Amino acid sequence: MSLGGSDVIIPIMGITGCGKSTFISKLLREETDIVGHNLSSRTSGIDFFPLEYEDGRRIFLLDTPGFDDTFRSDADILKEIAFVLAQTYRKKINVAGIVYMHRITDNRISGTSLRNLTVLKSLCGESAFPRIVLVSSMWDLLAEEPKLHEEATTRELELRSTNEFWGSLCRGGSQVARWTGDEHSTLGVIDHIMTTYEATDNEVLKIQKELVDQGKCLEETEAGKAINQILEEAKSRHREDIQNVSTSRQMALENGDTLLAQEMENDLDRVRKELRNIQRSQVKMKINMDTLVQEKTTEYDRLLKEVRREQHNISLAVQQYRVEQQRVLRERQENETALTEARVFSERSRCDLRENAVKVSREEAARLAIERKNLDEVDEELQQQFEEEQTLLEERREELEKRLRRDRRKELIKKNSIPFLTLLAGLGVTIGGGILINPAMIGAGSGMIVSGAQKLDFDRKKKNKEENEETKLNLDEVD
Ligand SMILES: Nc1nc2c(ncn2[C@@H]2O[C@H](COP(=O)(O)OP(=O)(O)OP(=O)(O)O)[C@@H](O)[C@H]2O)c(=O)[nH]1
Ligand SMILES: [Mg+2]
């Protein structure tokens, strides 16, 4: 199994909850558990979703955490993204494009959104702006609300015309797209990225050049500087807070208000802790490519083992579902046989009764008629029982079928992530631009036989397009 050459990556970026995982899940078609439904950030590391493009090459969609992640600092996230981008660049896997998502329903551009945009711009560099598609989500929520829809359109215009939002990106060649939340719309974005990628020379992202070609430390890269500036601003705010709260605490002590003074002491502890975290984050970015590779390859090696274990467990579950499904089918078959036998038996009894009825006295005939009626009742009851049981078994079979499909999809995703994880774990060997998985490290595990990734159904996209012009992707050329 080789990886590299014509395979490409497409990072999906944006703040927490903007719809990155949902966007990806539309291409996977089956329900997966990658989408978060609460406030805490669901995607905490980078996840990889391999898909097959129409010409057979693989596209790895990278589900990234936003720079506002609930569990990880901005520096940690930058390290993660920088490493993946640098490592794939070293292995000659190109970035076909970047999807940057934004919730159009947000009434104003939050500080977090601005922070993400700033990092995006510095990460890509101006020459890669044409590789970016700015995708707004949540339009489906406005479909029935003309007034809200109009407001959103105005916001979209504002985003495109304001330099610090999307303005500079659009002028630099980034495209704007409305995402209607369905597979067709999602395919439109990917198709656009791939078409642009094929029509233009490969464009290396700024951070890839800085880390790999120029040997810069993470903190010296433009994205590192952007994060550092954000951290410096946060530090000055914290220092100011410490000064103000310390003064107030002193006054509270002088007034003998020990309770208030204690509360302020707690506040001070909290702010000092945050300040220390920021300082630690800054230290984390004083890292060059070699150290970054050392640190991250160890992490990815661990992740690789975990994914392979998970894949193995899913395989076991799939096998169990299959066995259970066979059992259900067998039971249905047995029920049918039992019913057929019962019918043959009762038909035979009915025949006997009919024959006897001709020869017997009137009293006896009346008794036989009652027997026949009893037989009919038993038959009916059997039929009813049979139908009930078959319905239950059919429901169970459908449930198993659903689980089987879901788990097989999960298994495939895991399986197809393995070559990518292997590359990130530093186990890939570059030969002639391709990556060979190191067989000694991988062993003969079932996980390494990578079957075809999910094929992107562009035919379906074309068909949908003809059928439903309303969901047409709004990919505007911006001059
Ligand atoms: N109606 C609607 N809901 C959406 C859309 N995009 C995302 N959502 C919902 O918004 C929530 C968050 O979506 P996610 O896809 O988990 O967001 P994310 O960007 O991956 O978030 P993180 O992993 O935390 O960074 C989920 O409940 C989604 O169902 C959209 O276009 N329309
Ligand atoms: Mg997510």
Short mmCIF file of C-alpha atoms and ligand atoms in Angstrom, two decimals:
data_model
loop_
_atom_site.label_atom_id
_atom_site.label_comp_id
_atom_site.label_asym_id
_atom_site.label_seq_id
_atom_site.Cartn_x
_atom_site.Cartn_y
_atom_site.Cartn_z
CA MET A 1 0.00 0.00 0.00
CA SER A 2 1.57 3.26 -1.00
CA LEU A 3 0.63 6.74 0.07
CA GLY A 4 1.76 9.95 -1.49
CA GLY A 5 2.25 11.08 -5.05
CA SER A 6 -1.19 12.05 -6.19
CA ASP A 7 -2.89 11.88 -2.77
CA VAL A 8 -3.86 15.24 -1.33
CA ILE A 9 -5.09 16.73 1.91
CA ILE A 10 -7.84 19.27 2.53
CA PRO A 11 -7.85 20.76 6.05
CA ILE A 12 -11.25 21.89 7.31
CA MET A 13 -10.83 24.81 9.69
CA GLY A 14 -12.96 27.25 11.69
CA ILE A 15 -14.12 27.94 15.25
CA THR A 16 -15.74 25.34 17.47
CA GLY A 17 -19.28 24.51 16.46
CA CYS A 18 -19.11 26.07 12.97
CA GLY A 19 -19.91 22.70 11.37
CA LYS A 20 -16.55 21.21 10.32
CA SER A 21 -17.35 17.67 11.44
CA THR A 22 -20.91 17.93 10.09
CA PHE A 23 -19.50 19.00 6.72
CA ILE A 24 -17.27 15.92 6.64
CA SER A 25 -20.02 13.60 7.84
CA LYS A 26 -22.11 14.54 4.80
CA LEU A 27 -19.49 12.93 2.60
CA LEU A 28 -19.32 9.82 4.75
CA ARG A 29 -23.09 9.53 4.32
CA GLU A 30 -23.55 7.16 7.23
CA GLU A 31 -24.17 8.64 10.66
CA THR A 32 -20.86 8.80 12.48
CA ASP A 33 -20.15 10.03 15.96
CA ILE A 34 -17.83 12.82 14.91
CA VAL A 35 -20.37 15.59 15.24
CA GLY A 36 -20.64 17.44 18.53
CA HIS A 37 -23.98 18.52 19.92
CA ASN A 38 -22.92 20.44 22.97
CA LEU A 39 -20.86 23.46 23.81
CA SER A 40 -17.58 21.75 24.49
CA SER A 41 -15.36 21.31 21.51
CA ARG A 42 -15.92 17.86 20.05
CA THR A 43 -12.88 17.60 17.79
CA SER A 44 -9.91 17.79 20.14
CA GLY A 45 -7.14 16.51 17.87
CA ILE A 46 -6.87 16.28 14.11
CA ASP A 47 -8.98 13.53 12.59
CA PHE A 48 -8.40 12.13 9.09
CA PHE A 49 -11.10 11.03 6.73
CA PRO A 50 -9.92 9.39 3.53
CA LEU A 51 -12.14 9.69 0.49
CA GLU A 52 -11.66 8.58 -3.05
CA TYR A 53 -11.86 11.22 -5.77
CA GLU A 54 -13.47 10.38 -9.11
CA ASP A 55 -10.11 9.60 -10.75
CA GLY A 56 -9.19 7.17 -7.99
CA ARG A 57 -6.75 9.31 -6.05
CA ARG A 58 -7.26 9.78 -2.35
CA ILE A 59 -8.29 12.94 -0.57
CA PHE A 60 -7.66 13.12 3.15
CA LEU A 61 -10.04 15.52 4.83
CA LEU A 62 -8.49 16.87 8.02
CA ASP A 63 -10.98 17.72 10.75
CA THR A 64 -9.11 20.28 12.84
CA PRO A 65 -9.91 21.81 16.22
CA GLY A 66 -10.57 25.56 16.18
CA PHE A 67 -8.22 28.07 17.83
CA ASP A 68 -10.55 28.42 20.79
CA ASP A 69 -10.71 24.78 21.61
CA THR A 70 -12.27 23.98 24.96
CA PHE A 71 -9.54 21.59 26.04
CA ARG A 72 -6.35 22.66 24.33
CA SER A 73 -4.36 25.85 24.14
CA ASP A 74 -3.89 27.72 20.86
CA ALA A 75 -0.18 26.88 20.95
CA ASP A 76 -0.93 23.16 21.23
CA ILE A 77 -3.36 23.34 18.32
CA LEU A 78 -0.89 25.27 16.18
CA LYS A 79 1.76 22.68 16.97
CA GLU A 80 -0.59 19.92 15.90
CA ILE A 81 -1.63 21.56 12.64
CA ALA A 82 1.90 22.75 11.85
CA PHE A 83 3.28 19.27 12.37
CA VAL A 84 0.71 17.60 10.11
CA LEU A 85 1.22 20.20 7.38
CA ALA A 86 5.01 20.03 7.60
CA GLN A 87 5.18 16.26 7.76
CA THR A 88 2.85 15.81 4.76
CA TYR A 89 4.85 18.43 2.82
CA ARG A 90 8.07 16.54 3.57
CA LYS A 91 6.41 13.41 2.19
CA LYS A 92 5.25 15.25 -0.94
CA ILE A 93 1.55 15.13 -0.18
CA ASN A 94 0.03 18.40 -1.37
CA VAL A 95 -2.61 20.56 0.21
CA ALA A 96 -5.28 20.74 -2.48
CA GLY A 97 -7.11 23.47 -0.63
CA ILE A 98 -8.44 24.65 2.71
CA VAL A 99 -12.06 24.90 3.77
CA TYR A 100 -12.61 27.65 6.31
CA MET A 101 -16.07 27.49 7.86
CA HIS A 102 -18.11 30.20 9.53
CA ARG A 103 -21.59 30.22 11.07
CA ILE A 104 -23.57 32.79 9.12
CA THR A 105 -26.09 32.92 11.99
CA ASP A 106 -23.51 34.58 14.29
CA ASN A 107 -24.67 38.15 14.66
CA ARG A 108 -21.20 39.55 15.03
CA ILE A 109 -17.67 38.44 14.39
CA SER A 110 -16.40 37.28 17.75
CA GLY A 111 -12.85 37.74 18.98
CA THR A 112 -12.47 33.99 18.54
CA SER A 113 -13.49 34.18 14.88
CA LEU A 114 -11.03 36.98 14.29
CA ARG A 115 -8.30 35.00 15.99
CA ASN A 116 -8.99 31.99 13.76
CA LEU A 117 -8.98 34.14 10.64
CA THR A 118 -5.70 35.81 11.61
CA VAL A 119 -4.04 32.44 12.16
CA LEU A 120 -5.52 31.08 8.91
CA LYS A 121 -4.08 33.96 6.90
CA SER A 122 -0.63 33.71 8.46
CA LEU A 123 -0.62 29.93 8.17
CA CYS A 124 -1.39 29.98 4.43
CA GLY A 125 0.37 33.12 3.28
CA GLU A 126 -1.05 35.36 0.56
CA SER A 127 0.11 33.25 -2.34
CA ALA A 128 -2.08 30.37 -1.09
CA PHE A 129 -5.20 32.51 -0.59
CA PRO A 130 -6.71 31.20 -3.86
CA ARG A 131 -6.59 27.74 -2.28
CA ILE A 132 -9.00 28.80 0.47
CA VAL A 133 -12.77 28.42 0.25
CA LEU A 134 -14.68 30.47 2.83
CA VAL A 135 -17.74 28.38 3.55
CA SER A 136 -20.64 29.75 5.56
CA SER A 137 -22.87 27.22 7.33
CA MET A 138 -26.35 27.20 8.90
CA TRP A 139 -28.13 28.60 5.82
CA ASP A 140 -30.68 25.81 6.12
CA LEU A 141 -31.87 27.32 9.42
CA LEU A 142 -32.81 30.50 7.54
CA ALA A 143 -34.59 28.87 4.63
CA GLU A 144 -38.05 29.58 6.06
CA GLU A 145 -37.15 32.97 7.51
CA PRO A 146 -36.91 35.57 4.72
CA LYS A 147 -36.00 38.41 7.09
CA LEU A 148 -33.24 36.45 8.83
CA HIS A 149 -32.03 35.24 5.45
CA GLU A 150 -31.76 38.82 4.24
CA GLU A 151 -29.85 39.81 7.37
CA ALA A 152 -27.48 36.90 6.83
CA THR A 153 -26.91 38.00 3.24
CA THR A 154 -26.01 41.48 4.52
CA ARG A 155 -23.61 39.92 7.04
CA GLU A 156 -22.03 37.88 4.26
CA LEU A 157 -21.47 41.07 2.27
CA GLU A 158 -19.92 42.71 5.31
CA LEU A 159 -17.63 39.73 5.81
CA ARG A 160 -16.49 39.95 2.20
CA SER A 161 -15.95 43.68 2.22
CA THR A 162 -14.17 44.01 5.58
CA ASN A 163 -10.45 43.59 5.30
CA GLU A 164 -9.81 41.95 8.64
CA PHE A 165 -12.67 39.48 8.12
CA TRP A 166 -12.80 37.91 4.64
CA GLY A 167 -11.91 41.04 2.65
CA SER A 168 -8.17 40.50 2.27
CA LEU A 169 -8.72 36.79 1.59
CA CYS A 170 -11.29 37.47 -1.14
CA ARG A 171 -9.05 40.06 -2.77
CA GLY A 172 -6.26 37.49 -2.67
CA GLY A 173 -8.38 35.00 -4.59
CA SER A 174 -10.24 33.02 -1.91
CA GLN A 175 -13.70 31.88 -2.92
CA VAL A 176 -16.91 32.25 -0.96
CA ALA A 177 -19.47 29.46 -0.76
CA ARG A 178 -22.77 28.96 1.00
CA TRP A 179 -23.15 25.53 2.44
CA THR A 180 -26.71 24.25 2.59
CA GLY A 181 -25.82 21.30 4.78
CA ASP A 182 -26.37 18.48 2.30
CA GLU A 183 -24.09 16.10 0.45
CA HIS A 184 -24.55 17.88 -2.86
CA SER A 185 -23.43 21.21 -1.45
CA THR A 186 -20.46 19.57 0.28
CA LEU A 187 -19.37 17.82 -2.91
CA GLY A 188 -19.56 21.18 -4.68
CA VAL A 189 -16.95 22.63 -2.33
CA ILE A 190 -14.61 19.64 -2.68
CA ASP A 191 -15.08 19.57 -6.44
CA HIS A 192 -14.25 23.26 -6.66
CA ILE A 193 -11.08 22.76 -4.60
CA MET A 194 -9.94 19.82 -6.71
CA THR A 195 -10.67 21.61 -9.99
CA THR A 196 -8.73 24.70 -8.88
CA TYR A 197 -5.91 22.51 -7.61
CA GLU A 198 -5.62 20.71 -10.94
CA ALA A 199 -5.79 23.89 -12.98
CA THR A 200 -3.02 25.72 -11.12
CA ASP A 201 0.54 25.08 -9.98
CA ASN A 202 0.88 23.51 -6.59
CA GLU A 203 1.00 26.16 -3.89
CA VAL A 204 2.90 25.35 -0.73
CA LEU A 205 1.51 26.92 2.43
CA LYS A 206 3.62 29.54 4.16
CA ILE A 207 4.04 27.51 7.34
CA GLN A 208 5.24 24.50 5.33
CA LYS A 209 7.96 26.60 3.66
CA GLU A 210 8.92 28.25 6.94
CA LEU A 211 9.25 25.04 8.95
CA VAL A 212 10.62 22.65 6.35
CA ASP A 213 12.49 24.76 3.75
CA GLN A 214 13.66 27.62 5.95
CA GLY A 215 14.14 25.63 9.18
CA LYS A 216 12.36 28.20 11.32
CA CYS A 217 11.20 27.58 14.89
CA LEU A 218 7.43 27.49 15.30
CA GLU A 219 7.46 30.84 17.15
CA GLU A 220 9.32 32.44 14.21
CA THR A 221 6.69 31.44 11.66
CA GLU A 222 4.00 33.96 10.75
CA ALA A 223 1.32 31.78 12.39
CA GLY A 224 3.51 31.40 15.49
CA LYS A 225 3.96 35.17 15.64
CA ALA A 226 0.19 35.66 15.27
CA ILE A 227 -0.49 33.31 18.19
CA ASN A 228 2.30 34.91 20.21
CA GLN A 229 0.80 38.33 19.71
CA ILE A 230 -2.58 37.03 20.88
CA LEU A 231 -0.87 35.53 23.93
CA GLU A 232 1.07 38.75 24.63
CA GLU A 233 -2.20 40.71 24.54
CA ALA A 234 -3.79 38.24 26.92
CA LYS A 235 -0.74 38.53 29.20
CA SER A 236 -0.98 42.33 29.41
CA ARG A 237 -4.69 42.05 30.19
CA HIS A 238 -3.93 39.54 32.94
CA ARG A 239 -1.12 41.70 34.37
CA GLU A 240 -3.45 44.68 34.44
CA ASP A 241 -6.09 42.55 36.20
CA ILE A 242 -3.53 41.42 38.76
CA GLN A 243 -2.55 45.01 39.48
CA ASN A 244 -6.16 46.18 39.84
CA VAL A 245 -7.28 43.26 41.97
CA SER A 246 -4.18 43.55 44.19
CA THR A 247 -4.94 47.21 44.86
CA SER A 248 -8.59 46.42 45.64
CA ARG A 249 -7.53 43.55 47.88
CA GLN A 250 -5.20 45.86 49.81
CA MET A 251 -8.05 48.32 50.30
CA ALA A 252 -10.39 45.55 51.45
CA LEU A 253 -7.77 44.47 54.02
CA GLU A 254 -7.33 48.03 55.24
CA ASN A 255 -11.13 48.26 55.67
CA GLY A 256 -11.09 45.01 57.62
CA ASP A 257 -13.19 43.20 55.01
CA THR A 258 -11.33 39.89 55.17
CA LEU A 259 -14.08 38.02 53.33
CA LEU A 260 -13.82 40.28 50.28
CA ALA A 261 -10.02 40.20 50.54
CA GLN A 262 -10.12 36.40 50.47
CA GLU A 263 -12.38 36.39 47.39
CA MET A 264 -9.93 38.68 45.66
CA GLU A 265 -7.05 36.47 46.67
CA ASN A 266 -8.85 33.57 44.94
CA ASP A 267 -9.33 35.71 41.83
CA LEU A 268 -5.65 36.57 41.89
CA ASP A 269 -4.70 32.89 42.11
CA ARG A 270 -6.88 32.13 39.10
CA VAL A 271 -5.43 34.94 36.98
CA ARG A 272 -1.84 34.07 38.00
CA LYS A 273 -2.50 30.48 36.97
CA GLU A 274 -3.80 31.60 33.58
CA LEU A 275 -0.75 33.80 33.18
CA ARG A 276 1.54 30.86 33.91
CA ASN A 277 -0.38 28.76 31.33
CA ILE A 278 0.16 31.44 28.71
CA GLN A 279 3.86 31.59 29.50
CA ARG A 280 4.03 27.82 29.22
CA SER A 281 2.25 28.02 25.84
CA GLN A 282 4.83 30.49 24.62
CA VAL A 283 7.64 28.18 25.65
CA LYS A 284 5.94 25.34 23.76
CA MET A 285 6.27 27.28 20.52
CA LYS A 286 10.06 27.57 20.88
CA ILE A 287 10.40 24.38 18.96
CA ASN A 288 12.05 23.56 15.66
CA MET A 289 11.00 20.99 13.10
CA ASP A 290 13.30 18.25 14.39
CA THR A 291 12.06 18.48 17.97
CA LEU A 292 8.49 18.85 16.76
CA VAL A 293 8.86 15.69 14.69
CA GLN A 294 10.39 13.81 17.63
CA GLU A 295 7.59 14.85 19.96
CA LYS A 296 4.72 14.32 17.56
CA THR A 297 5.85 11.10 15.95
CA THR A 298 5.86 9.52 19.40
CA GLU A 299 2.30 10.76 19.95
CA TYR A 300 1.16 9.55 16.54
CA ASP A 301 2.80 6.20 17.07
CA ARG A 302 0.68 5.83 20.20
CA LEU A 303 -2.40 6.98 18.30
CA LEU A 304 -1.66 4.56 15.49
CA LYS A 305 -1.59 1.66 17.94
CA GLU A 306 -4.84 2.87 19.49
CA VAL A 307 -6.56 3.18 16.12
CA ARG A 308 -5.43 -0.28 15.14
CA ARG A 309 -6.78 -1.62 18.43
CA GLU A 310 -10.08 0.18 17.86
CA GLN A 311 -10.23 -1.14 14.34
CA HIS A 312 -9.66 -4.65 15.64
CA ASN A 313 -12.49 -4.24 18.18
CA ILE A 314 -14.84 -2.89 15.53
CA SER A 315 -13.93 -5.88 13.33
CA LEU A 316 -14.90 -8.18 16.19
CA ALA A 317 -18.18 -6.33 16.67
CA VAL A 318 -18.88 -6.59 12.94
CA GLN A 319 -18.23 -10.32 13.06
CA GLN A 320 -20.60 -10.67 16.01
CA TYR A 321 -23.32 -8.72 14.20
CA ARG A 322 -22.89 -11.03 11.24
CA VAL A 323 -23.23 -14.15 13.43
CA GLU A 324 -26.30 -12.67 15.12
CA GLN A 325 -27.76 -11.77 11.74
CA GLN A 326 -27.27 -15.36 10.54
CA ARG A 327 -29.00 -16.61 13.69
CA VAL A 328 -31.97 -14.32 13.09
CA LEU A 329 -32.24 -15.45 9.47
CA ARG A 330 -32.05 -19.08 10.58
CA GLU A 331 -34.79 -18.52 13.14
CA ARG A 332 -37.01 -16.95 10.49
CA GLN A 333 -36.39 -19.91 8.24
CA GLU A 334 -37.18 -22.35 11.06
CA ASN A 335 -40.41 -20.51 11.81
CA GLU A 336 -41.46 -20.79 8.19
CA THR A 337 -40.68 -24.50 8.12
CA ALA A 338 -42.61 -25.04 11.34
CA LEU A 339 -45.60 -23.16 9.97
CA THR A 340 -45.55 -25.13 6.71
CA GLU A 341 -45.41 -28.39 8.66
CA ALA A 342 -48.29 -27.30 10.89
CA ARG A 343 -50.33 -26.39 7.81
CA VAL A 344 -49.66 -29.75 6.17
CA PHE A 345 -50.73 -31.48 9.38
CA SER A 346 -53.93 -29.48 9.75
CA GLU A 347 -54.79 -29.92 6.07
CA ARG A 348 -54.39 -33.65 6.50
CA SER A 349 -56.64 -33.59 9.60
CA ARG A 350 -59.22 -31.57 7.69
CA CYS A 351 -59.19 -34.15 4.90
CA ASP A 352 -59.72 -36.97 7.41
CA LEU A 353 -62.60 -35.08 8.97
CA ARG A 354 -64.21 -34.50 5.59
CA GLU A 355 -63.90 -38.20 4.69
CA ASN A 356 -65.33 -39.30 8.05
CA ALA A 357 -68.22 -36.85 7.89
CA VAL A 358 -69.70 -38.72 4.91
CA LYS A 359 -69.81 -42.04 6.75
CA VAL A 360 -71.01 -41.05 10.23
CA SER A 361 -74.30 -40.33 11.98
CA ARG A 362 -75.71 -36.83 12.33
CA GLU A 363 -74.52 -36.46 15.99
CA GLU A 364 -71.05 -37.59 15.05
CA ALA A 365 -71.03 -35.16 12.08
CA ALA A 366 -71.84 -32.28 14.41
CA ARG A 367 -68.87 -33.26 16.64
CA LEU A 368 -66.62 -33.37 13.56
CA ALA A 369 -67.82 -29.92 12.55
CA ILE A 370 -66.76 -28.60 15.97
CA GLU A 371 -63.38 -30.27 15.54
CA ARG A 372 -62.98 -28.60 12.15
CA LYS A 373 -63.82 -25.25 13.69
CA ASN A 374 -61.23 -25.86 16.42
CA LEU A 375 -58.70 -26.69 13.74
CA ASP A 376 -59.44 -23.40 11.95
CA GLU A 377 -58.98 -21.50 15.20
CA VAL A 378 -55.66 -23.19 15.93
CA ASP A 379 -54.52 -22.45 12.37
CA GLU A 380 -55.44 -18.82 12.73
CA GLU A 381 -53.68 -18.53 16.07
CA LEU A 382 -50.56 -20.17 14.62
CA GLN A 383 -50.60 -17.81 11.66
CA GLN A 384 -50.92 -14.81 13.96
CA GLN A 385 -48.13 -16.01 16.23
CA PHE A 386 -45.96 -16.69 13.20
CA GLU A 387 -46.50 -13.18 11.82
CA GLU A 388 -45.74 -11.57 15.17
CA GLU A 389 -42.53 -13.52 15.56
CA GLN A 390 -41.45 -12.83 12.00
CA THR A 391 -42.08 -9.10 12.47
CA LEU A 392 -39.96 -9.07 15.63
CA LEU A 393 -37.20 -10.97 13.89
CA GLU A 394 -37.38 -8.67 10.88
CA GLU A 395 -37.05 -5.62 13.16
CA ARG A 396 -34.04 -7.21 14.84
CA ARG A 397 -32.52 -8.00 11.44
CA GLU A 398 -32.98 -4.40 10.28
CA GLU A 399 -31.45 -3.10 13.51
CA LEU A 400 -28.46 -5.41 13.06
CA GLU A 401 -28.15 -4.37 9.42
CA LYS A 402 -28.02 -0.72 10.50
CA ARG A 403 -25.36 -1.38 13.14
CA LEU A 404 -23.40 -3.51 10.73
CA ARG A 405 -23.39 -0.76 8.10
CA ARG A 406 -22.40 1.87 10.67
CA ASP A 407 -19.59 -0.22 12.11
CA ARG A 408 -18.30 -1.29 8.72
CA ARG A 409 -18.16 2.39 7.75
CA LYS A 410 -16.27 3.16 10.97
CA GLU A 411 -13.95 0.25 10.35
CA LEU A 412 -13.24 1.51 6.84
CA ILE A 413 -12.49 5.01 8.11
CA LYS A 414 -10.08 3.61 10.69
CA LYS A 415 -8.48 1.31 8.18
CA ASN A 416 -7.97 4.08 5.69
CA SER A 417 -6.57 6.44 8.32
CA ILE A 418 -3.81 4.01 9.13
CA PRO A 419 -1.46 4.83 6.23
CA PHE A 420 -1.82 8.50 7.08
CA LEU A 421 -1.20 7.95 10.77
CA THR A 422 1.73 5.74 9.87
CA LEU A 423 3.22 8.60 7.90
CA LEU A 424 2.71 10.97 10.82
CA ALA A 425 4.22 8.46 13.18
CA GLY A 426 7.33 8.70 11.03
CA LEU A 427 7.15 5.10 9.90
CA GLY A 428 6.65 5.80 6.21
CA VAL A 429 9.61 5.53 3.87
CA THR A 430 9.67 7.81 0.84
CA ILE A 431 10.53 6.03 -2.35
CA GLY A 432 10.18 7.89 -5.62
CA GLY A 433 7.73 10.33 -4.15
CA GLY A 434 5.50 7.62 -2.68
CA ILE A 435 5.35 6.31 0.83
CA LEU A 436 5.83 2.68 1.60
CA ILE A 437 4.55 1.49 4.89
CA ASN A 438 7.37 0.02 6.87
CA PRO A 439 6.39 -3.66 6.95
CA ALA A 440 8.47 -4.44 10.01
CA MET A 441 6.52 -1.91 12.07
CA ILE A 442 3.12 -2.77 10.71
CA GLY A 443 3.37 -6.52 10.79
CA ALA A 444 0.72 -8.67 9.22
CA GLY A 445 -2.16 -7.00 11.04
CA SER A 446 -5.45 -7.08 9.19
CA GLY A 447 -5.55 -3.32 9.51
CA MET A 448 -3.01 -2.77 6.82
CA ILE A 449 -4.96 -4.06 3.88
CA VAL A 450 -6.45 -0.79 2.84
CA SER A 451 -9.53 -1.26 0.81
CA GLY A 452 -10.89 1.53 -1.36
CA ALA A 453 -11.86 4.60 0.57
CA GLN A 454 -15.38 5.92 0.26
CA LYS A 455 -15.80 7.07 -3.32
CA LEU A 456 -17.12 10.57 -3.78
CA ASP A 457 -20.29 10.37 -5.78
CA PHE A 458 -19.95 13.20 -8.24
CA ASP A 459 -22.58 11.65 -10.50
CA ARG A 460 -25.05 12.09 -7.71
CA LYS A 461 -23.92 15.69 -7.38
CA LYS A 462 -24.48 16.33 -11.07
CA LYS A 463 -27.89 14.66 -10.95
CA ASN A 464 -28.93 16.63 -7.88
CA LYS A 465 -27.78 19.78 -9.53
CA GLU A 466 -30.09 19.24 -12.47
CA GLU A 467 -32.96 18.29 -10.22
CA ASN A 468 -32.57 20.95 -7.62
CA GLU A 469 -31.27 24.27 -8.71
CA GLU A 470 -32.13 25.82 -5.36
CA THR A 471 -29.35 24.01 -3.57
CA LYS A 472 -26.91 25.31 -6.15
CA LEU A 473 -23.62 26.18 -4.54
CA ASN A 474 -22.96 29.84 -4.52
CA LEU A 475 -19.30 29.85 -5.48
CA ASP A 476 -18.71 33.36 -6.58
CA GLU A 477 -15.77 34.68 -8.47
CA VAL A 478 -14.60 37.67 -6.48
CA ASP A 479 -12.81 40.36 -8.38
N1 LIG B 1 -28.85 23.23 11.07
C1 LIG B 1 -27.53 23.16 10.94
N2 LIG B 1 -26.82 22.66 11.96
C2 LIG B 1 -25.48 22.60 11.82
C3 LIG B 1 -24.82 23.03 10.62
N3 LIG B 1 -23.51 22.84 10.81
C4 LIG B 1 -23.35 22.32 12.03
N4 LIG B 1 -24.53 22.17 12.65
C5 LIG B 1 -24.75 21.67 14.03
O1 LIG B 1 -23.87 22.42 14.88
C6 LIG B 1 -23.33 21.58 15.90
C7 LIG B 1 -21.81 21.60 15.88
O2 LIG B 1 -21.37 21.06 14.66
P1 LIG B 1 -19.97 20.30 14.51
O3 LIG B 1 -19.94 19.81 13.11
O4 LIG B 1 -19.74 19.35 15.61
O5 LIG B 1 -18.97 21.52 14.69
P2 LIG B 1 -17.38 21.50 14.64
O6 LIG B 1 -16.97 22.70 13.86
O7 LIG B 1 -16.89 20.20 14.17
O8 LIG B 1 -17.01 21.73 16.17
P3 LIG B 1 -15.66 21.32 16.96
O9 LIG B 1 -15.38 19.90 16.69
O10 LIG B 1 -16.03 21.58 18.38
O11 LIG B 1 -14.58 22.24 16.49
C8 LIG B 1 -23.91 20.20 15.65
O12 LIG B 1 -25.03 20.06 16.50
C9 LIG B 1 -24.35 20.23 14.20
O13 LIG B 1 -25.44 19.36 13.97
C10 LIG B 1 -25.63 23.57 9.54
O14 LIG B 1 -25.17 24.00 8.49
N5 LIG B 1 -26.97 23.58 9.78
MG MG B 2 -15.68 18.76 15.11
#
